[in-house]
Structure formats: structure tokens, C-alpha cells
mmCIF file of C-alpha atoms in Angstrom:
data_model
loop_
_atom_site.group_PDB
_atom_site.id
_atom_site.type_symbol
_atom_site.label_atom_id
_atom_site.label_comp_id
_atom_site.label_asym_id
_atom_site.label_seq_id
_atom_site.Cartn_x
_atom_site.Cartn_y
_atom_site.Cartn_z
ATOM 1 C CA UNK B 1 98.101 183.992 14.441
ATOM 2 C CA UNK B 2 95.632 182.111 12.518
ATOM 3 C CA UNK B 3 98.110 180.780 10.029
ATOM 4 C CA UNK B 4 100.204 179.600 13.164
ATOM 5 C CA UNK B 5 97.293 177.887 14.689
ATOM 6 C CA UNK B 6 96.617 175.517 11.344
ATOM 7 C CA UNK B 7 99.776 173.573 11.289
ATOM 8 C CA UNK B 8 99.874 172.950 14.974
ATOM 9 C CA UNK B 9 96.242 171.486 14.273
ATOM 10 C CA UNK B 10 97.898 169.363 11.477
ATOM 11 C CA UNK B 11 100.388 167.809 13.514
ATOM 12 C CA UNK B 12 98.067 167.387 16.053
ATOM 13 C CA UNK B 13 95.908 165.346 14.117
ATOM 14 C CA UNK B 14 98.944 163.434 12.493
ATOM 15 C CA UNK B 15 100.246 162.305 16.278
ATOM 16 C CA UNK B 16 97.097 161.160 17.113
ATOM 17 C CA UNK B 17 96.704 159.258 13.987
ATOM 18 C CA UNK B 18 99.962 157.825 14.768
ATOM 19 C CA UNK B 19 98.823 156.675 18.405
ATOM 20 C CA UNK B 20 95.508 155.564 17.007
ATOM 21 C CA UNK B 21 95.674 153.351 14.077
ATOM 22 C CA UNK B 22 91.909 152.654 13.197
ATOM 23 C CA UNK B 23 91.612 156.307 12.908
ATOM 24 C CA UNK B 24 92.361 156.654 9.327
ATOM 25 C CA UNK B 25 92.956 152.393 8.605
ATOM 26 C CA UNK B 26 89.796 151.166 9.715
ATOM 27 C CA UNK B 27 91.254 148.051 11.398
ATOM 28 C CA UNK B 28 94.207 148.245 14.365
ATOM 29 C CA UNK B 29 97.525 147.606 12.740
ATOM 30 C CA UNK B 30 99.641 144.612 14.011
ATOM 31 C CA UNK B 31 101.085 145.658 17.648
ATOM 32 C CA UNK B 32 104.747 145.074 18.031
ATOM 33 C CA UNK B 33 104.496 144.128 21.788
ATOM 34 C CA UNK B 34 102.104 140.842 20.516
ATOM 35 C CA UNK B 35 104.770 139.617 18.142
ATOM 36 C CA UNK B 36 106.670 137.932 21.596
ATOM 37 C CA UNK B 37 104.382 138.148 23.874
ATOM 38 C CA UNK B 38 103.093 134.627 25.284
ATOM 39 C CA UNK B 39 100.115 133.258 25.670
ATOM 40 C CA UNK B 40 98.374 129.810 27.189
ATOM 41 C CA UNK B 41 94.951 128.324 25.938
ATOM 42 C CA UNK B 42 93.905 125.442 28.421
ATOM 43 C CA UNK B 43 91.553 122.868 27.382
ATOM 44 C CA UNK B 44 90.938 119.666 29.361
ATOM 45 C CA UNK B 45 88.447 117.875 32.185
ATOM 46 C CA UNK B 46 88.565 118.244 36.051
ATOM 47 C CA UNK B 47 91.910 118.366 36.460
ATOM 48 C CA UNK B 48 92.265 121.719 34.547
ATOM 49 C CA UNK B 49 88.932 123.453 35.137
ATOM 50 C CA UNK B 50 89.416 126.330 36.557
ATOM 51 C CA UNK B 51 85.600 126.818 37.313
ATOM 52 C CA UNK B 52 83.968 126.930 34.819
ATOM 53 C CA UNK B 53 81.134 123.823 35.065
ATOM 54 C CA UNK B 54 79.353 126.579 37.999
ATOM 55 C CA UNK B 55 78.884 128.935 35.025
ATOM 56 C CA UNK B 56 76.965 126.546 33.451
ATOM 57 C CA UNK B 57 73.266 126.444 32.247
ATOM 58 C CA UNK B 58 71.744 124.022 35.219
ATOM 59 C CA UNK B 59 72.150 121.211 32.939
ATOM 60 C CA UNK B 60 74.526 120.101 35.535
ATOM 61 C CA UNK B 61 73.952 119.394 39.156
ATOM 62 C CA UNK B 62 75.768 122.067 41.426
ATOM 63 C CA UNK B 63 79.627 120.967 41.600
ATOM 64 C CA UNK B 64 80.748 120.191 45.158
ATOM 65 C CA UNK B 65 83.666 122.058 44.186
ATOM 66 C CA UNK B 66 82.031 125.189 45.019
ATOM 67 C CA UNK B 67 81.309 124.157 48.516
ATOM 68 C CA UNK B 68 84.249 123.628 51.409
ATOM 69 C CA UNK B 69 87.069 122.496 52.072
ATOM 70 C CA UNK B 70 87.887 122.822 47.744
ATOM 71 C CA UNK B 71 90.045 125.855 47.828
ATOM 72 C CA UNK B 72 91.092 126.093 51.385
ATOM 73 C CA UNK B 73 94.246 126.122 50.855
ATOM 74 C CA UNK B 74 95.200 128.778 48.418
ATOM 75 C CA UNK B 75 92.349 130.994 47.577
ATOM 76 C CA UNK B 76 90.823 130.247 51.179
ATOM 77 C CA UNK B 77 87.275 130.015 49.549
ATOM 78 C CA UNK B 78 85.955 127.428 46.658
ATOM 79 C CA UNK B 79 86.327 128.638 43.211
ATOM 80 C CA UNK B 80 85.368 125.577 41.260
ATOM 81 C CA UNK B 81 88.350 123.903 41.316
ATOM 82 C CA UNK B 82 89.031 120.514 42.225
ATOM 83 C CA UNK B 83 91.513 120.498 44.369
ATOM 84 C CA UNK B 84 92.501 122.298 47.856
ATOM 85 C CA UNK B 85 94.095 124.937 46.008
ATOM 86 C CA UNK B 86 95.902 125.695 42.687
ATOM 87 C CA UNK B 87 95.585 123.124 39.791
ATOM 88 C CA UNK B 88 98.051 122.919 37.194
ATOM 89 C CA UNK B 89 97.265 124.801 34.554
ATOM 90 C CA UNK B 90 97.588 127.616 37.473
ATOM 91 C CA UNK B 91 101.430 126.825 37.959
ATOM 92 C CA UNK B 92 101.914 126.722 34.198
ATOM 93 C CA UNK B 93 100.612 130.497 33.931
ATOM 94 C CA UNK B 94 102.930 131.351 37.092
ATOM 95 C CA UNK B 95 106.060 129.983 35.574
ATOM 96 C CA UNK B 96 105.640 131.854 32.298
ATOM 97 C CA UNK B 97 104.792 134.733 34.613
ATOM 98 C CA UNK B 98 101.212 135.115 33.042
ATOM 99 C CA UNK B 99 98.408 135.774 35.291
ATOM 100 C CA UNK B 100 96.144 133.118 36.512
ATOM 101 C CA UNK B 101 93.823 132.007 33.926
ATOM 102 C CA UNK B 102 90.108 132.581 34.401
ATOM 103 C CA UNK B 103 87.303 130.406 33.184
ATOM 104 C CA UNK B 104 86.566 131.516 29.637
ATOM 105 C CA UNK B 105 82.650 131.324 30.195
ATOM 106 C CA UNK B 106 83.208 133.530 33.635
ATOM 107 C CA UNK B 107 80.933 136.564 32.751
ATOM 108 C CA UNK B 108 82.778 139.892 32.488
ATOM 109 C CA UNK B 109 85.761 141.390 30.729
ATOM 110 C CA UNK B 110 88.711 139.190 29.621
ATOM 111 C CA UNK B 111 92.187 139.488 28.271
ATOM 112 C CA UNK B 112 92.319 136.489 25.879
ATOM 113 C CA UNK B 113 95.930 138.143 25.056
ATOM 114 C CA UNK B 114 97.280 135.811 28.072
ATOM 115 C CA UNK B 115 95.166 133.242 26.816
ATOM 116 C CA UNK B 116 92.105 131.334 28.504
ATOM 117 C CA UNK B 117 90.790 128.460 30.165
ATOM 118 C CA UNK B 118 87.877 126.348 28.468
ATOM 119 C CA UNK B 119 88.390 122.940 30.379
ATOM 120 C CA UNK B 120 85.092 121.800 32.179
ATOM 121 C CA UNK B 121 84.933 119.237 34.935
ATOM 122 C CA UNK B 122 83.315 115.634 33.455
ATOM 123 C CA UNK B 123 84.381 116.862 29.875
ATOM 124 C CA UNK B 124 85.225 114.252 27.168
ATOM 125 C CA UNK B 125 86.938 114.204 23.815
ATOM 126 C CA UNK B 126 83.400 112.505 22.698
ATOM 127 C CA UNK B 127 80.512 114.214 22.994
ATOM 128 C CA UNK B 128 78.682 111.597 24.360
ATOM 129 C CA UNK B 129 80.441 111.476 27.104
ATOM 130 C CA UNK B 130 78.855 113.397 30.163
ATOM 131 C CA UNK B 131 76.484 115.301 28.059
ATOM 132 C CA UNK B 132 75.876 119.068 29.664
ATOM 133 C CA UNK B 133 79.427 119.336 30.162
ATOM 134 C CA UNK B 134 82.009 121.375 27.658
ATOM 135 C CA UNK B 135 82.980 118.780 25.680
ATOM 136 C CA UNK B 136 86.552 119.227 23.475
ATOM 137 C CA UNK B 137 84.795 120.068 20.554
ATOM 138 C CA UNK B 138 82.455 122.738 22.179
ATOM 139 C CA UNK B 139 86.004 124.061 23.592
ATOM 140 C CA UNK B 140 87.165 124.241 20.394
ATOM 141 C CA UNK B 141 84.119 126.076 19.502
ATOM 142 C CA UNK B 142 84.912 128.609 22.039
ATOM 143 C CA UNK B 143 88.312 128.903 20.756
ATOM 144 C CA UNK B 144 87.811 130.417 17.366
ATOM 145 C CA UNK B 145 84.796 132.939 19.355
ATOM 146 C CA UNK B 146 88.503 133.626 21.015
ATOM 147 C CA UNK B 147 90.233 133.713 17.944
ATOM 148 C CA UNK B 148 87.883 136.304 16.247
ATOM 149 C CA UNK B 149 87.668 138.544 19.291
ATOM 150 C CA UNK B 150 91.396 138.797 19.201
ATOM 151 C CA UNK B 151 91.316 139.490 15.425
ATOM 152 C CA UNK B 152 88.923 142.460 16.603
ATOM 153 C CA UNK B 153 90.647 143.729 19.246
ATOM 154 C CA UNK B 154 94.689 143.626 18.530
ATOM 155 C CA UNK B 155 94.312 143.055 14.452
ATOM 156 C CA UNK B 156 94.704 139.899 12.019
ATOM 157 C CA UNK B 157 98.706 140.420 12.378
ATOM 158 C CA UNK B 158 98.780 140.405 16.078
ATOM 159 C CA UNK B 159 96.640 138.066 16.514
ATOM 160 C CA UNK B 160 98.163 135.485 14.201
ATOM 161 C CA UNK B 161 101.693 136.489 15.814
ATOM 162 C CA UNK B 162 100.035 135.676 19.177
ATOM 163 C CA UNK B 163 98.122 132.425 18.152
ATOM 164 C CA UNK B 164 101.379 131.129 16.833
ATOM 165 C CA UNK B 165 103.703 131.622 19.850
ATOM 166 C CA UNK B 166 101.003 130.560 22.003
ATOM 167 C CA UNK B 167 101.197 127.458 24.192
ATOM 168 C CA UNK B 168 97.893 125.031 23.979
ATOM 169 C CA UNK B 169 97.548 123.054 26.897
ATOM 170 C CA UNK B 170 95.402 119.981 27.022
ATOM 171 C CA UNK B 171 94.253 117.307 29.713
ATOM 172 C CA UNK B 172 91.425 114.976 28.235
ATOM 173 C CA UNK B 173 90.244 111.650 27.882
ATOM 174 C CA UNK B 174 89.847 110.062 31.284
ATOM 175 C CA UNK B 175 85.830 110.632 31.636
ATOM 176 C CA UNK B 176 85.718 108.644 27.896
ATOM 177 C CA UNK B 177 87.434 105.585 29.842
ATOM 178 C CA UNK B 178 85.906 105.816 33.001
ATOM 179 C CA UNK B 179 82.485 105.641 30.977
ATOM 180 C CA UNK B 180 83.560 102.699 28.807
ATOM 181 C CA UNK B 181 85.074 100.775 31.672
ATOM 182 C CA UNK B 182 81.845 101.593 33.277
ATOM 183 C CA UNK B 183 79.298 100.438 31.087
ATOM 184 C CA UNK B 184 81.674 97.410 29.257
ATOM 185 C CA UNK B 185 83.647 96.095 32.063
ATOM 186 C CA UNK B 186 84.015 92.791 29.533
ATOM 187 C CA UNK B 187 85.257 94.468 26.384
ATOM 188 C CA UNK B 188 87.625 92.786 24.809
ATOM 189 C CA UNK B 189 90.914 94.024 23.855
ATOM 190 C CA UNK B 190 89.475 94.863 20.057
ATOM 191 C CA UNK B 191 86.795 96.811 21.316
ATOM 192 C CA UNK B 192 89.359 98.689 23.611
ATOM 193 C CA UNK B 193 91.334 99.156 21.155
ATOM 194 C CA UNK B 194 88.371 100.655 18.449
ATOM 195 C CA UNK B 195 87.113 102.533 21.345
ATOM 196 C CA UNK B 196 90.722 104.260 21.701
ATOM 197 C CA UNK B 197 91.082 105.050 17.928
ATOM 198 C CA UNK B 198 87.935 106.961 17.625
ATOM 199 C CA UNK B 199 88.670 108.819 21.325
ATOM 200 C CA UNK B 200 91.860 109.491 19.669
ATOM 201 C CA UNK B 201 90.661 110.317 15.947
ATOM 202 C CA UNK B 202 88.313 113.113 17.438
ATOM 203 C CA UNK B 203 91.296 114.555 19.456
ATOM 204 C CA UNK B 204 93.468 114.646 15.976
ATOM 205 C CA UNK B 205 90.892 116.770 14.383
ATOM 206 C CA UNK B 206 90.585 118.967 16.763
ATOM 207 C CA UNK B 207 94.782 119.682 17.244
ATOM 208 C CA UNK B 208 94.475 119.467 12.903
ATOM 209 C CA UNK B 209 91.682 122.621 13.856
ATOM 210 C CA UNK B 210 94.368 124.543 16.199
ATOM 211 C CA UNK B 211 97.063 123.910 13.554
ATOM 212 C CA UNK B 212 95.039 125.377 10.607
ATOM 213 C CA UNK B 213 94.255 128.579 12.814
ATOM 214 C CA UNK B 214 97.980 129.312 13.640
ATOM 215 C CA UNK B 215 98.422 127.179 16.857
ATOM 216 C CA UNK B 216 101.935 125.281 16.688
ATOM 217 C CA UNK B 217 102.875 124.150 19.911
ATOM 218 C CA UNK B 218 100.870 121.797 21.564
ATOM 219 C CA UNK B 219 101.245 120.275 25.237
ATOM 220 C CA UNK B 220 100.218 117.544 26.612
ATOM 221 C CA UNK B 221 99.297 116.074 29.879
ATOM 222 C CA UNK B 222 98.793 112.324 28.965
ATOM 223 C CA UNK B 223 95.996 110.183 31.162
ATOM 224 C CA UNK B 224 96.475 108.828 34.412
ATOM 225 C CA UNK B 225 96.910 105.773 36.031
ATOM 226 C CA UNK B 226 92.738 105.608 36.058
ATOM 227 C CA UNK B 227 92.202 102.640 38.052
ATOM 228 C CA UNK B 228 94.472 103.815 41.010
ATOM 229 C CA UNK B 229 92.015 106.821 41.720
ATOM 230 C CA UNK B 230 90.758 106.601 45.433
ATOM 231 C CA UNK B 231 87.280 106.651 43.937
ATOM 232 C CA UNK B 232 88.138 103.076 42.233
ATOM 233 C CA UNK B 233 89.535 101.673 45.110
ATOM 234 C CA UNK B 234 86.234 102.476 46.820
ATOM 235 C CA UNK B 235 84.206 101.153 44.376
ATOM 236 C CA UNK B 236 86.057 97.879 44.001
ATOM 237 C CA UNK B 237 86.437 96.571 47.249
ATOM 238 C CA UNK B 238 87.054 92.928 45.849
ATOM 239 C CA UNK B 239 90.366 94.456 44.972
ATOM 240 C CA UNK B 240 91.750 94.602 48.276
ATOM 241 C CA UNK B 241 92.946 98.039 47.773
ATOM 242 C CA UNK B 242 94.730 97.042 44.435
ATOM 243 C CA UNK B 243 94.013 99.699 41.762
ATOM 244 C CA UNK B 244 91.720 98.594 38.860
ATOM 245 C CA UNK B 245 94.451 97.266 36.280
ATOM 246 C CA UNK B 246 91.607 97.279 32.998
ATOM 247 C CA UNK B 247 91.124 100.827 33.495
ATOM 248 C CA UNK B 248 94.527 101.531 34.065
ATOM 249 C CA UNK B 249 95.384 99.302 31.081
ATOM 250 C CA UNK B 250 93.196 101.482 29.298
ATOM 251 C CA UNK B 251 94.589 104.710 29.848
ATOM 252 C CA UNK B 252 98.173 103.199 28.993
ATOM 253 C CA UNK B 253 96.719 102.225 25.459
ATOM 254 C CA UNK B 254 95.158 105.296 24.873
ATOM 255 C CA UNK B 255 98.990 107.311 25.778
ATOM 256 C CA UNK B 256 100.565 105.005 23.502
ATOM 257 C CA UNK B 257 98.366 105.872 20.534
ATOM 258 C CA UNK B 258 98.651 109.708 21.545
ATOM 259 C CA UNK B 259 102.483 109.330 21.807
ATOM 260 C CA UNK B 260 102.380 108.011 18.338
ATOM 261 C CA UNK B 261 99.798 110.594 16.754
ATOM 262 C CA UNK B 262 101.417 113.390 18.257
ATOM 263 C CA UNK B 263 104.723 112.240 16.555
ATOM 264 C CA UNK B 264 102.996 111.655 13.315
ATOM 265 C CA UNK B 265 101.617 115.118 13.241
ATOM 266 C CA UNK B 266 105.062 116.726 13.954
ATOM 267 C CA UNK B 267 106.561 114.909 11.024
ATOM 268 C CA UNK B 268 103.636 115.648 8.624
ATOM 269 C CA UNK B 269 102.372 119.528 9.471
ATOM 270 C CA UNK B 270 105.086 122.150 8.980
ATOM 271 C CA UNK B 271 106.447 123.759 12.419
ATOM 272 C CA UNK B 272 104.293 121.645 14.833
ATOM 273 C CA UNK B 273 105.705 121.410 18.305
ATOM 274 C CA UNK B 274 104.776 119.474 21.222
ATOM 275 C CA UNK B 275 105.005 118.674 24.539
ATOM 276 C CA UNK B 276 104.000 115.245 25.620
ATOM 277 C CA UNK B 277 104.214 114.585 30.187
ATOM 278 C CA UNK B 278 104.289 110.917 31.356
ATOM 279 C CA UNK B 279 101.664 112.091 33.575
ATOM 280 C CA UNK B 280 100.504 108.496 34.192
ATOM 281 C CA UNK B 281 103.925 107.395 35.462
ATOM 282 C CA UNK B 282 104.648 110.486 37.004
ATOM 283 C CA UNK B 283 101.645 110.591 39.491
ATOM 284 C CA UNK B 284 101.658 106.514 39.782
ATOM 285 C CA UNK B 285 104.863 106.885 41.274
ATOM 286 C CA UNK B 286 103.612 109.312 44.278
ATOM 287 C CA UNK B 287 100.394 107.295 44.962
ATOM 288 C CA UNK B 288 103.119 103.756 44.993
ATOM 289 C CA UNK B 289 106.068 105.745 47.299
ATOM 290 C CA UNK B 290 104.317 108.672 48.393
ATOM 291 C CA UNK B 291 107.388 109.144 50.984
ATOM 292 C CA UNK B 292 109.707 110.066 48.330
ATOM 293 C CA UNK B 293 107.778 112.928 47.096
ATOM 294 C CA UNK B 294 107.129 114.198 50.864
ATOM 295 C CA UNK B 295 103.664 112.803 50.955
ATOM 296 C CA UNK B 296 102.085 110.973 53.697
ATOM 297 C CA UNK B 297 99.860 109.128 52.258
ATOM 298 C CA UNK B 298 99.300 107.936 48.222
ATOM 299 C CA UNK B 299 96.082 105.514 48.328
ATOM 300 C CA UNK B 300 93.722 107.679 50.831
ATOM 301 C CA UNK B 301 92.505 111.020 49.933
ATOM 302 C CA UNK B 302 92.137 114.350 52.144
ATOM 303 C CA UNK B 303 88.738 114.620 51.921
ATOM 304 C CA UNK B 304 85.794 112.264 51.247
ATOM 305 C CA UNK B 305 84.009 109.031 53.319
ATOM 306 C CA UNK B 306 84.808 105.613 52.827
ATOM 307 C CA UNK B 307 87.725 103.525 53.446
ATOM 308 C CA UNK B 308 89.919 105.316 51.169
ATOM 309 C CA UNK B 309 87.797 108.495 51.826
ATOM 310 C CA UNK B 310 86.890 107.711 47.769
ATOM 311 C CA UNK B 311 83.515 110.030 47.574
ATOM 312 C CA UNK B 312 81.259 112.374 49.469
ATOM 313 C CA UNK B 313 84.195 115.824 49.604
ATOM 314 C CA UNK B 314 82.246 118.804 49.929
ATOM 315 C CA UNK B 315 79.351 116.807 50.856
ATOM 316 C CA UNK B 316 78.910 115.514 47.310
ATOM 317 C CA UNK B 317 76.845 116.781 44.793
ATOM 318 C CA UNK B 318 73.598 116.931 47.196
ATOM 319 C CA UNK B 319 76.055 118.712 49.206
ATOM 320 C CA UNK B 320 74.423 116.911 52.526
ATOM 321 C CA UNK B 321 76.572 113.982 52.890
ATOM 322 C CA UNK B 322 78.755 113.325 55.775
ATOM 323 C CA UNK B 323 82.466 113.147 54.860
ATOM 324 C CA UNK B 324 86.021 114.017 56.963
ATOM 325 C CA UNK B 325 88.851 116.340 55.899
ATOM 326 C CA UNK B 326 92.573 115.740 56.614
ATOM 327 C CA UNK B 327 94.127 118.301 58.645
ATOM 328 C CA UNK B 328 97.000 118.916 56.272
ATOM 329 C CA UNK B 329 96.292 118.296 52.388
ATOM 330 C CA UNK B 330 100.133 119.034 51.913
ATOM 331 C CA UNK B 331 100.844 115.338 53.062
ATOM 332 C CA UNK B 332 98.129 113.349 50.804
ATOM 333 C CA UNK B 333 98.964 113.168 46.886
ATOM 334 C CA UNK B 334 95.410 113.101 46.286
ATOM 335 C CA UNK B 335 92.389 115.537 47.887
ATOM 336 C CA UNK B 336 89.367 113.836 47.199
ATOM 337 C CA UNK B 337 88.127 110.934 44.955
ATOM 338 C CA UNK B 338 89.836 111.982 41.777
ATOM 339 C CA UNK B 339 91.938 114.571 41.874
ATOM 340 C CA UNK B 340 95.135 116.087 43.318
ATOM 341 C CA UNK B 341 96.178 118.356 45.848
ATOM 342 C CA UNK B 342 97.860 121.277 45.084
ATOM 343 C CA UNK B 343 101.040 120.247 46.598
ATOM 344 C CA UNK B 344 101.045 117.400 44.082
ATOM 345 C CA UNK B 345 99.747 119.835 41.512
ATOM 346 C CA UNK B 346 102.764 121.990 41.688
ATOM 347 C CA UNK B 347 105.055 118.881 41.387
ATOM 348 C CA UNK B 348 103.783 117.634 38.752
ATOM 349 C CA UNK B 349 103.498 121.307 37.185
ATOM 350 C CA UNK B 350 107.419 121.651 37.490
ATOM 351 C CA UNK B 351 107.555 118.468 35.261
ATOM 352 C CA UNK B 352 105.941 119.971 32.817
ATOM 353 C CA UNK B 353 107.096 122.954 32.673
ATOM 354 C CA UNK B 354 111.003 121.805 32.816
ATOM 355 C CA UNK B 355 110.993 118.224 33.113
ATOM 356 C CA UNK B 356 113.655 116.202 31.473
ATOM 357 C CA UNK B 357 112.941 114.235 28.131
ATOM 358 C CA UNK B 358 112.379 110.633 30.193
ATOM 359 C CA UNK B 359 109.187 112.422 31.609
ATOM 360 C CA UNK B 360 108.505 115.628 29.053
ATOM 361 C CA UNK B 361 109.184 115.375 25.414
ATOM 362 C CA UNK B 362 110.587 116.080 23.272
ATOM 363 C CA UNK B 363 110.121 119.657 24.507
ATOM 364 C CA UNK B 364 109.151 120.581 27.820
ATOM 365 C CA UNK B 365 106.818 123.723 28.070
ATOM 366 C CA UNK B 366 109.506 125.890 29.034
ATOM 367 C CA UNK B 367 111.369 125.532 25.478
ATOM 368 C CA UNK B 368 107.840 125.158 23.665
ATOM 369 C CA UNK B 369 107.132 128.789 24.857
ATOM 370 C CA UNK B 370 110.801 130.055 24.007
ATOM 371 C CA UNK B 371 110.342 128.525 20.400
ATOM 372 C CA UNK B 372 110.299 131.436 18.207
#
């Protein structure tokens, strides 16, 4: 019986060797089920922070974005994002039927194998700008902690499979021209223009990082029309209701030097892929002719006080202030000061996910993540 009993022990051991790499490798071999599956890293400012400035260190004051009416819509409680609802990096994770991303610095288990979300409300691509919040570079930071806990968990094969046919999705950039237009409202066009170049020299090396740890498809959400915000309207009553052309003209110099480095780095870095949205046209359009999208009302947001109710949603950041709320978001393009509801987040999610090359190019995110 005994001599029965030994080889079934063999092959016992052998099958769960075979389920269990690391048992006799040391180190997970590469899992075929990472080689296509996809992914989505999300690094950006307000409009792609999926909560992650209330995990913060108290460096910040509390975010009003954790107080009603943000999130009334969707989640039917505030969970840090700006908006009434769903933001767009939310949609983007639907559409490739990925799960909702959670903040990266949310404490608890993740599963970076869908990817995460590092983008922190007030965030610039200098550091400099808004200090205390996660600037691009600290993202990028966060990214290779990402990178080597996926190298632990899944392998070096896997995870360079994965980090490859991943999707890295970025909205930055506006807090570095509000703060310039802020404290230099007479810069001339040189100093714009210097200013621009190092915003966008700092943004290079970090997509130059992403390339040399595997990433090859890049998307982009280019800035705004800045000085259209409700916020600006409020604060420049002189304008008549007229958005803030400088900072507007700003942002447009700022996509036209990202339009061109992003092109640059596609001809000069071997398999780089991007995705560039004409976000700035694209959402100028619905606060100009909000009837066409469906919308109400393009100027005014949902929820603030003021004439344009520009400030004060959520009662601000003392979270005492008086402010109103719109009964239905669904009809205003924007929610409160600065950002978007998530009506207009899901239309201007659809662009990028399959919007045609006058508006997403030269890929839209729907062929980046079908790119083998």
C-alpha cells in the first residue's frame, strides 16, 4: 500500500507546484490572463480626483467636496469628488468595463491590476503650485510604489505586459495658470510664453518617466477654456459676464505646445501612442450654446452664491457659508465654481473615449486600449 501511497504524494506535490508558481521559482511566473488584460492609471487636478485630497495629511483645509450637495446625484453621498456625481475618469473605467477607480492613497486593499487614481484636487505640474496638494511629480512618485507592488504581486513579466497595454490618463495644468494669471495679471506674452515651456518641460519628463517604465499610450485631456469658469466670471465683474480672455489665452498656448510635444514624442520614442481631447473647445462650446447639448444653462453653476453662483458650494471650505443648489444639475454644464456636472462629464467622457479625430487624436481611447 505504501508504495501506492508515494507516487500519489508525488503528483500531488507536482499539481500544486503547477498551480503555485513561487513554490519551487521563488518569484510568480508571468500570468497569461495579464498579457491582455487592460488597465487605466489616472493622474490629473480636480477634475479627475476621485477623492483623494480628504486622505490627506491636514496640510489642506477640509475639501467642501466632502460635504453636500457634491455627490448627490450618483453616489447619493459626497465622496470627494467635484462634481454632483461621476467625473470622467469614472466613465472612462465604465466604457472599458473596468471598475471604478479608487483614490490610490484610500487606505485598504487595492487592485492596481485595473489601474489607479493619483489625481488630487489643486494639483499642478509644478510643485510650487498649491503646495500640500499631490503634485504630478509626487503622482509619479506613487506610480513606480505602483509599479513595484505589481512586480511583487503578478511578476516582472506580467507586470511589464500590463504596464504596456495600459492606458495613462492625464488632466493637469490649469491650477499652474490660474496661479500665474493670479499673481502676474500684466505678464507679457514672453513671460507667458517661458512660463508655458517650463509647465510643459516638467510634464515631458514625467511622460519620458512613464515611457522608460513600459507605459506607451498616453491620453490626454487638454486645459480648458480657464477664463470662462463661473468662478472667473464672479471674480471679474468688470467683465460684464465675458469670460477672462488672458487666462483663456493662456490655456490655448499651453494646448498648442502640448499638441506639439506630444507629437514630437511619438515620432522620437519607439511605440508611443496618444490620445490628445480638444477639451477646451469641446466644453467652450456647451458653456456658449448650452441648448444644443441639452443644457439649460452654460454661464451659471448648480451650486454656489453669487451672480453666477461662482463660490461658496458645499458651504466652502469653512463649510458655513450660505450658498443655493439648482434643483436639477442635469440642465447646468457646470456644478459649482469650477467644475462640471456629471451630465457634462459623461459627454465629454464619450469624446474621449470614441470621439472623432477633429476632437480626439490621433487615437481616441477606445483604439489606444485595443492597440496591441
Amino acid at each position: 500500500m505504501a508504495n501506492l501511497i508515494y507516487p500519489l504524494y508525488q503528483l500531488m506535490t507536482l499539481f500544486t507546484a503547477f498551480l503555485n508558481p513561487i513554490a519551487f521559482h521563488g518569484e510568480p511566473k508571468p500570468r497569461v490572463e495579464f498579457d491582455s488584460h487592460k488597465a487605466l492609471f489616472v493622474f490629473g487636478d480636480s477634475l479627475f480626483d476621485p477623492g483623494n485630497n480628504q486622505y490627506l495629511n491636514g496640510s489642506l483645509p477640509q475639501p467642501s467636496a466632502t460635504t453636500w450637495p457634491y455627490g448627490e446625484t450618483y453616489f447619493e453621498h459626497p465622496t470627494g469628488r467635484l462634481s454632483d456625481g461621476r467625473i470622467v475618469p469614472d466613465f472612462i473605467a465604465e466604457f472599458a468595463k473596468l471598475p471604478i477607480l479608487t483614490p490610490y492613497l484610500k487606505p485598504g486593499s487595492h487592485r492596481f491590476t485595473d489601474g489607479t487614481n493619483f489625481a488630487s484636487a489643486g494639483a499642478g505640474v509644478l510643485p510650487e503650485t498649491n503646495s500640500g496638494t499631490i503634485h504630478i511629480n509626487l503622482q509619479l512618485s506613487y506610480f513606480k510604489d505602483v509599479e513595484k507592488s505589481l512586480r511583487k504581486e503578478i511578476g516582472n513579466e506580467a507586470a511589464k505586459n500590463l504596464l504596456k497595454r495600459a492606458v495613462y490618463l492625464f488632466s493637469i495644468g490649469g491650477n499652474d495658470y490660474f496661479n500665474f494669471y493670479t499673481m502676474y495679471p500684466s505678464a507679457t506674452q514672453t513671460d507667458q510664453r517661458k512660463y508655458v515651456e517650463m509647465v510643459i518641460g516638467n510634464l515631458t519628463s514625467v511622460l519620458k518617466e512613464i515611457y522608460g517604465m513600459g507605459g506607451r499610450k498616453i491620453a490626454f485631456q487638454n486645459a480648458g477654456p480657464l477664463g470662462c469658469l463661473p468662478s472667473m466670471r464672479e471674480m471679474n465683474p468688470n467683465l460684464g459676464g465675458e469670460c477672462a480672455e488672458e487666462l483663456s489665452k493662456l490655456a490655448g498656448l499651453h494646448n498648442r505646445y502640448l499638441a506639439s510635444v506630444l507629437k514630437k514624442l511619438e515620432s522620437e520614442l519607439p511605440g508611443f501612442k496618444y490620445s490628445l481631447f480638444d477639451y477646451f473647445n469641446s466644453l467652450g462650446d456647451r458653456v456658449s450654446n448650452p441648448s444644443t447639448y441639452g443644457f439649460k444653462e452654460g454661464k451659471a453653476a448648480c451650486c454656489g452664491s453669487g451672480t453666477y453662483r461662482g463660490s461658496g458650494c458645499g458651504g466652502g471650505v469653512s463649510g458655513t457659508d450660505l450658498f443655493e443648489v439648482c434643483s436639477d444639475p442635469g440642465e447646468y454644464v457646470w456644478f459649482d465654481g469650477a467644475h462640471t456636472t456629471e451630465r457634462t462629464n459623461r459627454q465629454l467622457a464619450e469624446l474621449l473615449w470614441s470621439g472623432v479625430p477633429n476632437l480626439t487624436r490621433p487615437y481616441n481611447i477606445k483604439q489606444l486600449f485595443e492597440l496591441a
